[in-house]
Short mmCIF file of C-alpha atoms in Angstrom, two decimals:
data_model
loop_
_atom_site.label_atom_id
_atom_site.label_comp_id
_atom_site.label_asym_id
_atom_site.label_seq_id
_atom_site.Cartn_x
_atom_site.Cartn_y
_atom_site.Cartn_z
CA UNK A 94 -78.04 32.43 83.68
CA UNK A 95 -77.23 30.12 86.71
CA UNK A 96 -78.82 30.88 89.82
CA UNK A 97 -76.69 32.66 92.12
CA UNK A 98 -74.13 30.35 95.02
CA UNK A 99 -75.27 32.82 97.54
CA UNK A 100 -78.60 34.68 96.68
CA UNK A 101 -78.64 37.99 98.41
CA UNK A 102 -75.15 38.29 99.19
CA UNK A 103 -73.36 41.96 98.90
CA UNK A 104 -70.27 42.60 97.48
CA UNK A 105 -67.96 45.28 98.73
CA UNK A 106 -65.06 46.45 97.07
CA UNK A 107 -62.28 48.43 99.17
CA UNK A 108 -59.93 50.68 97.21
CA UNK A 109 -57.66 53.71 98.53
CA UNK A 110 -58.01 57.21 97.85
CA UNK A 111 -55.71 60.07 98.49
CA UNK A 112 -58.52 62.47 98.68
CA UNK A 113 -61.59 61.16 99.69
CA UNK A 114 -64.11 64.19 98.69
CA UNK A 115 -62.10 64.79 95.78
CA UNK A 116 -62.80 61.34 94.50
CA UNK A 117 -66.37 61.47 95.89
CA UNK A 118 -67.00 64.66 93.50
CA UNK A 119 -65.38 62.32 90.83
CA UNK A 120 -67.72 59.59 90.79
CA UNK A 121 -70.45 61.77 91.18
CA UNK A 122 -69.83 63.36 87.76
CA UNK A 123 -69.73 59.70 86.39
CA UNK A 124 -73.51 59.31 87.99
CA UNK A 125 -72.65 57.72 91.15
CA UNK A 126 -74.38 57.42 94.22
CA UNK A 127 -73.10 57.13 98.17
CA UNK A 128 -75.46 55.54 100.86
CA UNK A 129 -74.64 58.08 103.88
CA UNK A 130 -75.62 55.35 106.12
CA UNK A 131 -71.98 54.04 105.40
CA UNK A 132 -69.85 57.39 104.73
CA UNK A 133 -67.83 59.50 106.56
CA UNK A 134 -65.12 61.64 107.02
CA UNK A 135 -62.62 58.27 106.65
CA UNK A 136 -65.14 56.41 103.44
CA UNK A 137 -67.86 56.19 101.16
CA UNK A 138 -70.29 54.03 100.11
CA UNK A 139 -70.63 54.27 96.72
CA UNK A 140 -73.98 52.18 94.84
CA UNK A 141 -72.20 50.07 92.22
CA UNK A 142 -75.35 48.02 91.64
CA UNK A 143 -78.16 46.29 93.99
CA UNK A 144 -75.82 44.61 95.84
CA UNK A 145 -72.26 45.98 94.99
CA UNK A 146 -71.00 48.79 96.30
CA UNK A 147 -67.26 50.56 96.39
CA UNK A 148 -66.11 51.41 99.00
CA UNK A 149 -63.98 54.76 98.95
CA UNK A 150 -61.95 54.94 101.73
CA UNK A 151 -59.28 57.24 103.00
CA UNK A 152 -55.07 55.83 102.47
CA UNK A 153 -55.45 55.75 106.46
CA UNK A 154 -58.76 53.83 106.69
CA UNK A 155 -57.68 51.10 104.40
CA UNK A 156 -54.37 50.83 105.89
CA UNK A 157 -56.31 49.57 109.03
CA UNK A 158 -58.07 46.56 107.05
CA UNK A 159 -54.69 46.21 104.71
CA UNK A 160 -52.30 43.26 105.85
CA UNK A 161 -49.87 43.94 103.34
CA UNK A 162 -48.25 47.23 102.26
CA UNK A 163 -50.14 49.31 100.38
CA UNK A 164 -49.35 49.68 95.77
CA UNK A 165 -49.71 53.11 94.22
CA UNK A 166 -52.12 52.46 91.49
CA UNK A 167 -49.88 54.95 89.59
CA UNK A 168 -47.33 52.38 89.45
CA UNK A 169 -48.77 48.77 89.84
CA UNK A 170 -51.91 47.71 88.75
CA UNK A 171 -53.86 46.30 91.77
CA UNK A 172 -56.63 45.20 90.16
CA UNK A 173 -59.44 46.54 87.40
CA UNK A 174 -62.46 47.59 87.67
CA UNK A 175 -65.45 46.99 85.64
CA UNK A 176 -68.86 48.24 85.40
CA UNK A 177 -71.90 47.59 83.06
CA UNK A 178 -74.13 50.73 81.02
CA UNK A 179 -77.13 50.11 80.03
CA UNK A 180 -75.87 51.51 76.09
CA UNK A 181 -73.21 51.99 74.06
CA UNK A 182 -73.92 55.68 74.15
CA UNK A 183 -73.84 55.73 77.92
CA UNK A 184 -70.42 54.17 77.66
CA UNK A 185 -69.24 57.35 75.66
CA UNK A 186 -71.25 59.49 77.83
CA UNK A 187 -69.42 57.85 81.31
CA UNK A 188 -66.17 57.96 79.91
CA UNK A 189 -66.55 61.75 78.58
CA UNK A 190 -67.64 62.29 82.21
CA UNK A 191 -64.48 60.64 83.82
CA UNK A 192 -62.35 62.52 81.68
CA UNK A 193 -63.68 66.30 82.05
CA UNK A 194 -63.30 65.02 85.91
CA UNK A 195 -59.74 64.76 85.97
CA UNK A 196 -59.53 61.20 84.78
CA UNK A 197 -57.17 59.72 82.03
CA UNK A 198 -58.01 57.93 78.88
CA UNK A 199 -56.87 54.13 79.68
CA UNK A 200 -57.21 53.25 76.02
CA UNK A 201 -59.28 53.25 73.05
CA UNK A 202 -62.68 52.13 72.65
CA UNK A 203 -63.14 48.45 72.14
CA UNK A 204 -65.54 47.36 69.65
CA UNK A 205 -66.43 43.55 69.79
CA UNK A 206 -69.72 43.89 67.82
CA UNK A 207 -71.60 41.99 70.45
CA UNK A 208 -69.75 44.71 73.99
CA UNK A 209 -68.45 47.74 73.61
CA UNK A 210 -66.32 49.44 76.69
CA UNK A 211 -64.08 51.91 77.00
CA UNK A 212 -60.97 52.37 80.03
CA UNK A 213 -60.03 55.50 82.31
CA UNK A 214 -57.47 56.01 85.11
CA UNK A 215 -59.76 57.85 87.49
CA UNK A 216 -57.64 60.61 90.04
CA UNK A 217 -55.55 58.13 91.74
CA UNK A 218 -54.59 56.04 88.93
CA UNK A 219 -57.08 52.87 89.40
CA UNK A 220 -57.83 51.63 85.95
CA UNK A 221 -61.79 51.63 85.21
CA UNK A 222 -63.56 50.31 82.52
CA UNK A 223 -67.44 50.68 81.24
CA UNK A 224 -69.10 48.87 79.40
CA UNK A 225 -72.07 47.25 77.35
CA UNK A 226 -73.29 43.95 76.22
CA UNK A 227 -76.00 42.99 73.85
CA UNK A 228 -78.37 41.56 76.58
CA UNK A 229 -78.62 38.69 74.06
CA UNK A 230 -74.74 37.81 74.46
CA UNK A 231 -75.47 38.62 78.43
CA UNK A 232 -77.75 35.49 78.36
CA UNK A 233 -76.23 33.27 75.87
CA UNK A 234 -72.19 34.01 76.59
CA UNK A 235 -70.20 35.44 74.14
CA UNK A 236 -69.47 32.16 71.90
CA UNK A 237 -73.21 31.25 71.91
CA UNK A 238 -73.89 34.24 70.80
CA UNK A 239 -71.24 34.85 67.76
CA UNK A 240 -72.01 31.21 66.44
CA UNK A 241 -75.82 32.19 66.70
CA UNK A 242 -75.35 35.53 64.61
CA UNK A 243 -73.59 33.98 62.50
CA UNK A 244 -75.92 31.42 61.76
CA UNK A 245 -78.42 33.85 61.12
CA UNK A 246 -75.86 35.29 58.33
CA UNK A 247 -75.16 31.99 56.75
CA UNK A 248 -78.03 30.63 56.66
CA UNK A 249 -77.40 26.64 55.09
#
């Protein structure tokens, strides 16, 4: 893997929610964290990863950072969001969670061999998906990685 452009920087992702404790309770169930440092009554912090976090916040709250009008994720799709498991059972086990939440079943599982991921619609309609990846296909890429197994099938 190349070394990162910006070593130590955090990512923060902003995304609307018509009820923030709701969704808070939501994420929870997935396995989610919040850093209280950065909640309140208006967002929430929630740990993605070391240095990525969501950020939860209220319709009115991210209408104050929004320049533009704000999409229904019901309708439009604003973006997707992706996060890595550390298993293919824990991508099963996440996506069981969102659903006895509230959430929706996106689509079927997706079975690449090499990644594995499922999709939800979590309670206001942003489209999720979680996922694995062979470590080995993490560090290679995913072309590397196929022509390497494959290799190892045919051998010459």
């Amino acid at each position: 893997m190349t070394d990162p452009a910006h070593p130590g920087r955090m990512l923060f992702l902003n995304i609307p929610v018509a009820d923030l404790e709701r969704s808070k309770a939501f994420f929870a169930k997935l396995g989610f964290g919040f850093n209280p440092k950065f909640t309140d009554e208006t967002a929430a912090c929630m740990l993605v990863g070391e240095q990525a976090f969501v950020m939860l916040l209220s319709r009115e709250k991210f209408a104050e950072f929004a320049k533009l009008p704000m999409a229904d994720p019901t309708t439009h799709t604003l973006a997707l969001y992706c996060f890595s498991v550390s298993s293919r059972d824990e991508v099963d086990a996440v996506s069981a969670a969102a659903l006895a939440a509230g959430g929706s079943e996106a689509d079927g599982a997706e079975d690449y061999g090499f990644m594995y991921s499922r999709s939800f619609f979590d309670l206001d309609g942003h489209g999720w998906q979680v996922t694995w990846m062979d470590p080995a296909a993490a560090e290679q890429g995913p072309a590397e990685f196929a022509a390497s197994t494959q290799d190892a099938e045919n051998p010459s």
